Coordinates of C-alpha atoms in Angstrom, one line a residue:
M196 CA -21.8 16.9 65.9
D197 CA -22.2 15.0 69.2
Y198 CA -19.2 15.3 71.5
K199 CA -19.0 11.5 71.9
K200 CA -18.7 11.1 68.2
R201 CA -15.9 13.7 68.0
Y202 CA -14.1 12.0 70.9
E203 CA -14.3 8.6 69.1
E204 CA -13.1 10.2 65.8
W205 CA -9.9 11.5 67.6
L206 CA -9.3 8.0 69.1
N207 CA -9.7 6.3 65.7
S208 CA -7.9 8.9 63.6
S209 CA -4.7 8.0 61.8
I210 CA -3.5 11.6 62.1
I211 CA -3.7 11.9 65.9
D212 CA -0.6 10.6 67.6
D213 CA -0.6 7.8 70.2
L214 CA 0.3 10.1 73.2
T215 CA -2.6 12.3 72.5
K216 CA -4.9 9.3 72.3
E217 CA -3.5 8.0 75.5
E218 CA -4.3 11.3 77.2
L219 CA -7.9 11.0 76.0
R220 CA -8.3 7.4 77.1
N221 CA -7.1 8.3 80.6
I222 CA -10.0 10.8 81.1
K223 CA -12.6 9.1 83.3
D224 CA -14.8 12.0 83.9
E225 CA -17.6 12.2 81.3
E226 CA -18.0 16.0 81.9
E227 CA -14.4 16.5 81.1
I228 CA -14.7 14.6 77.8
K229 CA -17.8 16.7 77.0
D230 CA -16.0 20.0 77.8
R231 CA -13.1 19.0 75.5
F232 CA -15.3 18.0 72.5
Y233 CA -18.7 19.8 72.7
K234 CA -17.5 22.5 70.4
D235 CA -14.4 23.8 68.4
L236 CA -12.2 26.2 70.2
E237 CA -13.6 29.5 69.0
F238 CA -11.6 31.7 66.6
G239 CA -12.5 35.3 67.1
T240 CA -10.9 38.7 66.8
A241 CA -8.6 37.8 69.6
G242 CA -7.6 34.6 67.7
L243 CA -7.6 31.5 69.9
R244 CA -7.3 31.2 73.6
G245 CA -8.0 28.1 75.7
I246 CA -6.7 25.3 78.0
V247 CA -3.8 23.3 76.7
G248 CA -4.8 19.7 76.1
A249 CA -6.3 17.2 73.7
G250 CA -9.7 17.9 72.1
T251 CA -11.4 20.2 69.7
N252 CA -12.1 22.7 72.5
R253 CA -8.5 22.8 73.6
M254 CA -5.1 24.3 72.5
N255 CA -3.0 21.6 70.9
E256 CA -0.8 21.0 67.9
Y257 CA -3.8 19.8 65.7
V258 CA -6.0 22.8 66.4
I259 CA -3.0 25.1 65.9
A260 CA -2.0 23.5 62.7
K261 CA -5.5 23.6 61.3
T262 CA -5.9 27.2 62.3
S263 CA -2.6 28.1 60.7
Q264 CA -3.6 26.4 57.5
G265 CA -6.9 28.4 57.4
F266 CA -4.9 31.5 58.0
A267 CA -2.4 30.6 55.3
N268 CA -5.3 30.1 52.9
T269 CA -6.6 33.6 53.8
I270 CA -3.2 35.2 53.1
I271 CA -3.0 33.4 49.8
N272 CA -6.5 34.7 49.0
H273 CA -5.2 38.2 49.4
G274 CA -2.8 37.7 46.5
K275 CA 0.8 37.3 45.5
E276 CA 2.0 40.5 47.2
A277 CA 0.5 39.4 50.6
V278 CA 2.2 36.0 50.3
E279 CA 5.5 37.7 49.4
K280 CA 5.4 40.0 52.4
G281 CA 5.3 37.0 54.7
I282 CA 4.4 36.7 58.4
V283 CA 6.3 37.1 61.7
I284 CA 5.6 35.0 64.8
A285 CA 6.6 35.6 68.5
H286 CA 5.9 33.6 71.6
D287 CA 5.9 33.9 75.4
V288 CA 7.1 31.6 78.2
R289 CA 4.0 29.3 78.5
F290 CA 3.8 25.6 78.1
M291 CA 3.8 24.6 74.4
S292 CA 4.4 28.2 73.2
K293 CA 7.6 27.4 71.4
E294 CA 6.1 24.2 69.9
F295 CA 3.0 25.9 68.7
T296 CA 5.2 28.6 67.1
E297 CA 7.3 26.1 65.2
I298 CA 4.2 24.1 64.1
S299 CA 2.6 27.3 62.8
A300 CA 5.8 28.3 60.9
R301 CA 6.0 24.8 59.3
V302 CA 2.5 25.2 58.0
F303 CA 3.1 28.7 56.6
A304 CA 6.4 27.5 55.0
A305 CA 4.6 24.6 53.4
N306 CA 2.2 27.1 51.8
G307 CA 5.0 29.2 50.4
I308 CA 4.7 32.0 53.0
K309 CA 8.0 33.2 54.4
T310 CA 7.9 33.2 58.2
Y311 CA 10.1 35.3 60.5
L312 CA 10.8 33.9 64.0
F313 CA 12.5 35.4 67.0
D314 CA 15.4 33.6 68.6
G315 CA 13.5 33.3 72.0
I316 CA 10.7 34.7 74.0
R317 CA 9.5 38.3 73.2
P318 CA 6.8 40.6 74.6
T319 CA 3.6 41.0 72.6
P320 CA 4.3 44.7 71.8
M321 CA 7.5 43.6 70.0
L322 CA 5.4 41.4 67.7
S323 CA 3.3 44.4 66.8
Y324 CA 6.4 46.4 66.2
A325 CA 7.9 43.6 64.1
V326 CA 4.9 43.6 61.7
R327 CA 5.5 47.3 61.0
Y328 CA 9.3 47.0 60.9
L329 CA 9.4 44.0 58.6
N330 CA 6.4 45.2 56.5
T331 CA 4.8 41.7 56.7
I332 CA 1.2 41.0 55.8
S333 CA 0.5 39.7 59.3
G334 CA 1.9 38.5 62.6
I335 CA 1.0 36.0 65.4
V336 CA 2.0 35.9 69.0
V337 CA 1.5 32.6 70.8
T338 CA 0.4 33.7 74.3
A339 CA -2.4 33.6 76.8
S340 CA -1.4 37.0 78.2
H341 CA -2.3 37.0 82.0
N342 CA -4.4 33.8 82.0
P343 CA -3.6 31.0 84.5
K344 CA -0.8 28.5 83.6
Q345 CA -3.0 25.9 82.0
Y346 CA -4.0 28.3 79.1
N347 CA -2.3 29.3 75.9
G348 CA -3.4 31.4 72.9
Y349 CA -2.8 32.4 69.3
K350 CA -3.3 36.1 68.8
V351 CA -3.4 37.4 65.2
Y352 CA -2.3 40.7 63.8
W353 CA -2.7 42.3 60.3
E354 CA -0.3 44.5 58.3
E355 CA -0.8 47.7 60.3
G356 CA 0.6 45.9 63.4
S357 CA -2.7 45.8 65.3
Q358 CA -4.9 42.9 66.1
I359 CA -7.2 41.7 63.4
L360 CA -10.8 43.1 63.3
D361 CA -13.9 41.1 62.4
N362 CA -13.4 41.3 58.6
I363 CA -10.1 39.4 58.6
A364 CA -11.2 37.2 61.5
D365 CA -14.3 36.1 59.5
E366 CA -12.2 35.3 56.5
I367 CA -9.9 33.1 58.6
L368 CA -12.8 31.4 60.3
D369 CA -14.4 30.7 57.0
E370 CA -11.2 29.1 55.7
I371 CA -10.8 27.0 58.9
S372 CA -14.3 25.8 58.6
K373 CA -13.6 24.2 55.2
L374 CA -10.7 22.1 56.6
D375 CA -10.1 18.7 58.1
F376 CA -6.8 17.8 59.8
K377 CA -5.8 15.8 56.7
D378 CA -5.9 19.1 54.7
V379 CA -3.1 20.7 56.7
K380 CA 0.3 21.1 54.9
K381 CA 3.5 21.0 56.9
M382 CA 7.2 21.3 55.9
D383 CA 10.1 20.0 57.9
Y384 CA 11.4 22.7 60.1
N385 CA 15.1 22.4 59.1
E386 CA 14.1 22.1 55.4
A387 CA 12.1 25.3 55.7
I388 CA 15.1 27.1 57.2
E389 CA 17.4 25.8 54.4
K390 CA 15.0 27.0 51.7
G391 CA 14.7 30.4 53.3
L392 CA 11.0 30.0 54.1
I393 CA 11.7 30.3 57.9
E394 CA 14.2 33.0 59.0
I395 CA 15.4 33.6 62.5
L396 CA 15.6 37.3 63.2
D397 CA 18.9 38.9 64.4
D398 CA 19.1 41.7 67.0
K399 CA 18.5 44.6 64.5
L400 CA 14.8 44.6 65.1
D401 CA 15.3 44.5 68.9
K402 CA 17.7 47.5 68.7
S403 CA 15.3 49.4 66.6
Y404 CA 12.4 48.8 69.0
Y405 CA 14.5 49.9 71.9
K406 CA 15.5 53.1 70.1
D407 CA 12.0 54.0 69.2
T408 CA 10.8 53.3 72.7
L409 CA 13.5 55.4 74.3
N410 CA 12.7 58.3 71.9
K411 CA 9.3 58.6 73.7
A412 CA 11.0 60.0 76.8
I413 CA 9.7 63.5 77.7
N414 CA 11.8 64.8 80.6
D415 CA 15.4 64.2 81.7
D416 CA 15.4 66.5 84.7
I417 CA 14.3 63.7 87.0
D418 CA 15.5 61.7 90.0
K419 CA 17.3 58.8 88.3
D420 CA 18.1 57.3 91.6
I421 CA 14.5 56.7 92.3
N422 CA 14.1 53.4 94.2
V423 CA 12.1 51.0 92.0
V424 CA 11.1 47.3 92.5
Y425 CA 10.2 45.6 89.2
T426 CA 8.7 42.2 88.6
P427 CA 8.1 40.6 85.2
L428 CA 6.0 37.9 87.0
N429 CA 8.2 35.2 85.3
G430 CA 7.2 36.4 81.9
T431 CA 8.7 38.1 78.9
G432 CA 9.3 41.6 80.3
N433 CA 12.5 41.0 82.3
I434 CA 15.1 41.8 79.6
P435 CA 13.3 44.6 77.6
V436 CA 11.9 46.5 80.5
R437 CA 15.2 46.4 82.4
H438 CA 17.1 47.3 79.2
V439 CA 15.1 50.5 78.5
L440 CA 15.3 51.6 82.2
K441 CA 19.0 51.1 82.2
E442 CA 19.4 53.1 78.9
R443 CA 17.3 55.9 80.4
G444 CA 19.9 56.1 83.2
F445 CA 17.9 54.7 86.1
T446 CA 20.4 53.3 88.6
N447 CA 18.2 51.7 91.3
I448 CA 16.0 49.1 89.6
N449 CA 15.5 46.1 91.9
V450 CA 14.1 42.9 90.3
V451 CA 12.1 40.4 92.4
A452 CA 14.5 37.4 92.2
E453 CA 11.9 34.7 92.5
Q454 CA 10.0 36.2 89.5
E455 CA 12.9 37.2 87.3
N456 CA 13.3 34.2 85.0
P457 CA 10.7 32.6 82.7
D458 CA 8.5 30.0 84.5
P459 CA 5.5 28.6 82.7
T460 CA 4.1 27.4 86.0
F461 CA 4.0 30.9 87.5
A462 CA 4.8 29.1 90.8
T463 CA 5.1 32.2 93.0
V464 CA 2.0 34.0 91.7
G465 CA -0.6 31.5 90.4
Y466 CA -2.8 33.9 88.5
P467 CA -0.2 36.2 86.9
N468 CA -2.4 39.2 86.4
P469 CA -1.0 42.5 87.9
E470 CA -4.5 44.0 87.6
F471 CA -5.0 42.3 91.0
V472 CA -2.9 43.3 94.0
E473 CA -2.4 39.6 94.9
A474 CA 0.1 39.4 92.1
F475 CA 2.3 42.0 93.9
E476 CA 2.8 39.8 97.0
Y477 CA 6.5 39.2 96.5
A478 CA 7.2 42.6 95.0
Q479 CA 5.5 44.5 97.8
K480 CA 7.4 42.5 100.5
Y481 CA 10.7 43.3 98.7
A482 CA 9.6 47.0 98.3
E483 CA 8.9 47.2 102.1
K484 CA 12.3 45.7 102.9
I485 CA 14.2 48.2 100.8
D486 CA 11.8 51.1 101.2
A487 CA 11.2 51.5 97.5
D488 CA 9.4 54.5 96.1
L489 CA 7.6 52.6 93.3
V490 CA 6.6 49.0 92.5
V491 CA 6.0 48.0 88.8
A492 CA 4.7 44.7 87.5
T493 CA 4.2 43.5 83.9
D494 CA 2.1 40.5 82.9
P495 CA 3.6 37.4 81.3
D496 CA 3.5 38.8 77.7
C497 CA 4.4 42.3 78.9
D498 CA 1.6 44.2 77.2
R499 CA 0.0 45.2 80.5
V500 CA 1.5 47.0 83.5
A501 CA 0.4 48.0 87.0
M502 CA 2.0 49.8 89.9
L503 CA 2.1 50.6 93.6
A504 CA 3.6 53.7 95.1
R505 CA 4.8 54.4 98.6
E506 CA 2.5 56.6 100.7
E507 CA 4.7 56.4 103.8
K508 CA 7.3 54.0 105.1
G509 CA 6.0 50.5 104.7
K510 CA 2.7 51.5 103.2
Y511 CA 1.9 51.3 99.5
Y512 CA -1.0 52.7 97.5
V513 CA -2.6 50.3 95.0
F514 CA -3.5 52.1 91.8
N515 CA -6.2 50.7 89.5
G516 CA -6.1 50.8 85.7
N517 CA -8.1 53.9 85.4
Q518 CA -5.9 55.8 87.8
I519 CA -2.7 54.7 86.1
G520 CA -4.2 55.8 82.8
A521 CA -5.2 59.2 84.1
L522 CA -1.8 59.8 85.7
L523 CA 0.0 58.9 82.4
I524 CA -2.3 61.2 80.4
Y525 CA -1.8 64.0 82.9
Y526 CA 2.0 63.6 82.9
I527 CA 2.4 63.0 79.1
L528 CA 0.1 65.7 77.9
N529 CA 1.3 68.3 80.3
G530 CA 4.9 67.4 79.5
L531 CA 4.3 67.7 75.8
N532 CA 2.3 70.9 76.3
D533 CA 5.2 72.5 78.3
K534 CA 7.5 71.8 75.3
N535 CA 4.9 72.9 72.7
Q536 CA 4.9 69.4 71.3
I537 CA 1.2 68.4 71.4
P538 CA 0.5 67.8 67.7
E539 CA -2.2 69.5 65.9
N540 CA -5.5 67.5 66.2
G541 CA -3.8 65.5 69.0
A542 CA -6.0 62.7 70.2
I543 CA -6.2 60.0 72.8
V544 CA -8.4 56.9 72.6
K545 CA -10.1 54.9 75.4
S546 CA -12.6 52.1 75.5
I547 CA -16.3 52.6 76.3
V548 CA -15.9 50.9 79.7
T549 CA -12.9 53.0 80.7
G550 CA -13.5 55.9 83.2
D551 CA -13.9 59.5 82.1
L552 CA -11.1 61.1 84.0
G553 CA -8.5 60.7 81.2
K554 CA -11.0 62.3 78.8
V555 CA -11.5 65.3 81.1
I556 CA -7.8 65.8 81.5
A557 CA -7.2 65.6 77.7
E558 CA -10.0 67.9 76.8
S559 CA -8.7 70.5 79.3
L560 CA -5.5 70.6 77.2
N561 CA -7.4 70.7 73.9
V562 CA -6.7 67.1 73.1
K563 CA -9.7 65.2 71.8
C564 CA -10.8 61.9 73.3
Y565 CA -12.2 59.2 71.1
Q566 CA -14.0 56.1 72.3
T567 CA -14.1 52.6 70.9
L568 CA -15.3 49.1 71.9
T569 CA -13.2 47.2 74.4
G570 CA -9.9 45.8 73.3
F571 CA -6.8 47.3 71.7
K572 CA -7.7 45.9 68.4
N573 CA -10.4 48.6 68.4
I574 CA -8.4 51.3 70.2
C575 CA -5.6 51.0 67.6
S576 CA -8.0 50.7 64.7
L577 CA -8.4 54.5 64.9
P578 CA -4.7 55.5 64.4
N579 CA -4.7 53.0 61.5
I580 CA -7.5 55.0 59.9
W581 CA -5.9 58.4 60.8
D582 CA -2.7 57.3 59.0
N583 CA -4.7 57.7 55.8
N584 CA -7.3 60.4 56.5
K585 CA -5.2 62.6 58.8
E586 CA -8.3 63.4 60.9
A587 CA -6.3 63.2 64.1
N588 CA -2.8 62.5 65.5
F589 CA -2.6 59.7 67.9
I590 CA -0.8 60.3 71.2
F591 CA -2.0 57.7 73.7
G592 CA -4.5 54.8 74.0
Y593 CA -5.6 53.0 77.1
E594 CA -8.3 50.9 78.8
E595 CA -9.1 50.2 82.5
S596 CA -7.6 46.7 82.4
I597 CA -4.0 48.1 82.7
G598 CA -3.3 48.4 79.0
Y599 CA -1.6 51.5 77.7
V600 CA 0.3 52.6 74.6
Y601 CA 2.1 55.9 74.1
G602 CA 3.1 56.8 70.5
D603 CA 2.5 55.0 67.3
H604 CA 5.5 52.8 66.8
V605 CA 3.5 49.9 68.4
R606 CA -0.2 49.4 67.5
D607 CA -1.1 47.4 70.6
K608 CA -0.8 47.9 74.4
D609 CA 2.8 48.1 75.3
G610 CA 4.1 47.2 78.8
V611 CA 7.7 48.2 77.9
V612 CA 7.1 51.9 76.9
S613 CA 4.4 52.2 79.6
S614 CA 6.8 50.9 82.3
M615 CA 9.4 53.4 81.1
M616 CA 6.9 56.3 81.3
I617 CA 5.7 55.2 84.7
V618 CA 9.2 55.2 86.1
E619 CA 10.0 58.5 84.4
M620 CA 6.8 60.1 85.7
A621 CA 7.5 58.9 89.3
A622 CA 11.1 60.2 89.0
F623 CA 9.9 63.6 87.6
Y624 CA 7.5 64.2 90.5
K625 CA 9.8 62.8 93.1
K626 CA 12.3 65.6 92.2
Q627 CA 9.5 68.0 92.9
G628 CA 8.9 66.4 96.3
K629 CA 5.7 64.6 95.3
S630 CA 4.7 61.0 95.3
L631 CA 2.4 59.6 92.6
V632 CA -0.3 59.4 95.3
D633 CA 0.1 63.2 95.8
V634 CA -0.2 63.7 92.1
L635 CA -3.4 61.6 91.9
Y636 CA -5.0 63.7 94.6
E637 CA -3.8 66.8 92.8
I638 CA -5.7 65.6 89.7
Y639 CA -8.8 64.7 91.8
N640 CA -8.8 68.1 93.5
K641 CA -8.6 69.8 90.0
Y642 CA -11.0 67.6 88.1
G643 CA -13.2 65.9 90.7
F644 CA -13.1 62.5 92.5
H645 CA -13.7 60.0 89.7
K646 CA -14.2 56.8 91.5
E647 CA -14.8 53.3 90.2
H648 CA -15.3 49.7 91.0
L649 CA -14.4 46.9 88.5
M650 CA -15.3 43.3 89.2
S651 CA -15.8 40.0 87.5
I652 CA -18.2 37.2 88.3
V653 CA -16.4 34.0 87.2
L654 CA -18.8 31.3 85.9
E655 CA -16.8 28.4 84.4
G656 CA -17.9 25.5 82.1
I657 CA -21.0 25.0 79.9
E658 CA -23.5 25.9 82.6
G659 CA -21.5 29.0 83.6
S660 CA -21.4 30.2 80.0
N661 CA -25.2 29.7 79.7
R662 CA -25.8 31.6 83.0
I663 CA -23.8 34.5 81.6
L664 CA -26.1 34.5 78.5
R665 CA -29.2 34.5 80.8
M666 CA -27.8 37.4 82.8
M667 CA -27.3 39.5 79.7
K668 CA -30.8 38.5 78.4
Y669 CA -32.4 39.5 81.8
F670 CA -30.8 42.9 81.7
R671 CA -31.7 43.5 78.1
E672 CA -35.4 42.5 78.6
S673 CA -35.9 44.4 81.8
E674 CA -36.7 48.0 81.4
F675 CA -35.0 49.3 84.5
N676 CA -35.9 52.9 85.4
E677 CA -33.5 53.3 88.3
F678 CA -30.5 51.9 90.2
A679 CA -29.6 52.8 93.7
D680 CA -32.5 55.3 93.8
L681 CA -31.0 57.1 90.8
K682 CA -33.1 57.5 87.6
V683 CA -31.7 55.9 84.4
T684 CA -31.2 58.8 81.9
E685 CA -30.0 56.6 79.1
S686 CA -29.5 52.9 78.5
I687 CA -27.2 51.9 75.6
D688 CA -27.2 48.4 74.1
F689 CA -24.2 48.0 71.8
K690 CA -25.5 44.7 70.5
N691 CA -26.2 46.3 67.1
G692 CA -23.7 49.1 67.4
Y693 CA -24.2 52.7 68.7
K694 CA -23.5 55.9 66.7
D695 CA -20.1 55.5 65.2
I696 CA -19.1 52.7 67.6
G697 CA -19.5 49.1 66.4
A698 CA -21.5 46.2 67.7
S699 CA -20.6 44.3 70.9
N700 CA -22.3 42.5 73.7
V701 CA -22.2 45.4 76.2
L702 CA -24.9 47.3 78.1
I703 CA -24.2 50.7 79.6
Y704 CA -26.6 52.6 81.9
H705 CA -26.2 56.3 82.5
L706 CA -27.7 57.7 85.7
E707 CA -29.1 61.1 86.6
D708 CA -26.2 62.3 88.7
G709 CA -23.6 61.5 86.0
S710 CA -22.8 58.1 87.4
W711 CA -22.8 55.1 85.0
F712 CA -22.1 51.4 84.9
A713 CA -21.6 48.7 82.2
V714 CA -22.0 45.0 82.1
R715 CA -20.3 42.7 79.5
P716 CA -19.1 39.1 79.2
S717 CA -15.4 38.7 78.9
G718 CA -14.2 37.9 75.4
T719 CA -11.4 35.7 76.6
E720 CA -12.3 34.3 80.0
P721 CA -15.4 32.6 81.6
K722 CA -16.7 35.7 83.4
I723 CA -19.1 38.5 83.2
K724 CA -17.6 41.9 84.0
L725 CA -19.2 44.9 85.9
Y726 CA -17.8 48.4 85.6
I727 CA -19.1 51.2 87.9
Y728 CA -18.2 54.9 87.8
A729 CA -19.2 57.9 89.9
N730 CA -17.8 61.4 90.2
D731 CA -18.2 64.0 92.9
K732 CA -16.3 67.0 94.4
D733 CA -16.4 65.1 97.7
E734 CA -14.4 61.8 97.8
K735 CA -16.6 60.2 100.4
I736 CA -19.8 60.9 98.5
A737 CA -18.2 59.5 95.3
D738 CA -17.2 56.3 97.1
E739 CA -20.7 55.9 98.6
K740 CA -22.3 56.3 95.1
V741 CA -20.2 53.5 93.8
E742 CA -21.1 51.1 96.7
K743 CA -24.8 51.8 96.3
I744 CA -24.8 51.1 92.6
K745 CA -22.7 48.0 93.1
K746 CA -25.1 46.5 95.7
D747 CA -28.1 47.1 93.5
V748 CA -26.6 45.8 90.3
L749 CA -25.1 42.7 91.9
E750 CA -28.5 41.8 93.5
K751 CA -30.0 41.8 90.1
L752 CA -27.3 39.8 88.4
Y753 CA -27.2 37.2 91.1
S754 CA -31.0 36.8 91.0
V755 CA -30.5 35.1 87.6
E756 CA -30.1 31.4 88.1

């Protein structure tokens, strides 16, 4: 349908409220109207994510309600037992998160599906835990994770506690496609509570989550006075991360005051993604002031975590996601091994665009490394399978974009347990007289210098989206024989799947010296991502390899207009 026709339909609809219509009438830029209405906000395996505002290509109460009705119909299609199990919904600190949560709950209640709600903001991993704890058929967390302030999202989980895969996403999308706004059922919020169709959870679930998280601790012979700066970046991590660190006995956790409390504007950070060092500005200044050993930051929904560690007074080393993952694998697996607690058929899982150092460490300790497509919906799909076939015992999952989970009480990346393990790890090595930078180089000297460069080319809007498509088409259709004077030994296109790994819009090129790189469009943001990896016994040579590959690949990408 033409975007202008959709725009007019909203203005003339008896369902759309007057404030929303006024917002639309005040838009004078034709391109803005086009961007809001040229398509429906896409529902995929990550659910919904988009800019908050009026329009079919925006996050608003009408899109949320229609999506929830389609989801409710899907649950009903799965039978009486699915309906009776109900659904649990959590939300973060963002604009409209609470409102979208209540609208969704009202829709599910109107469809006879019991809905559990938290009494306030919660981290995404607690939603994953809640699905398993309550034995619901599904769960939703209203969040846009680390996106800028103007975004929000609607992330969907299934009964195992992990994000939905294509099969369920396709069912929901099919049901949504059959609906108009007039088809949406809603029950009054207070009426739904009175009828027991909406239930506000008490603190038993929180306590159970904390207990299971604290049970993942490995060592207690550590320096519990380690000096740590923590920032939740004005998100959901403040209470849960500080709680578990306090319960673990850490006595010197210093929180960045300006970023302690919820703030949907993220005024002190702008782009609240700790994957980028800019997000550490306030935390690093505070760390320098108090000479902290370690700086930890979680993103707004507290499923990702990143860190800095002191090299010398006033100087901090910035770890990337691959390095943090390798350090955690090294610490956790060696800790379990020392206690003879590595399970039989122990396994870790990483994404196909995550570096190989964690895999090398795991295999040196007889722990198998499995690979999946990008995203924790895929990483956690394997332990879901292993629950039934007992092929492997899941220990740890991670990807380069600062997502980690240790243990199987949560089936998604978990910034709470990961923060606890990072602080424990740093405290363990500090007692041995080592910083985490020392330990990283200990790993490099043992396993080789695994170096990487990860970057994103941001291309917004309709034209940006089309240019990303042209970039991927150009690489697919060009039979490249070499990059940076290194022969291509294998090029893998995951478009139709590869071996036992499913289909995705990803290209990976393996080069003759063991280096490799990948290109893929982001599934949640307007960008194309480039991942480059090289390994050598000499650090300088490894870094040079990365730079040469980067230069060559970027020239080819930017040549596409």
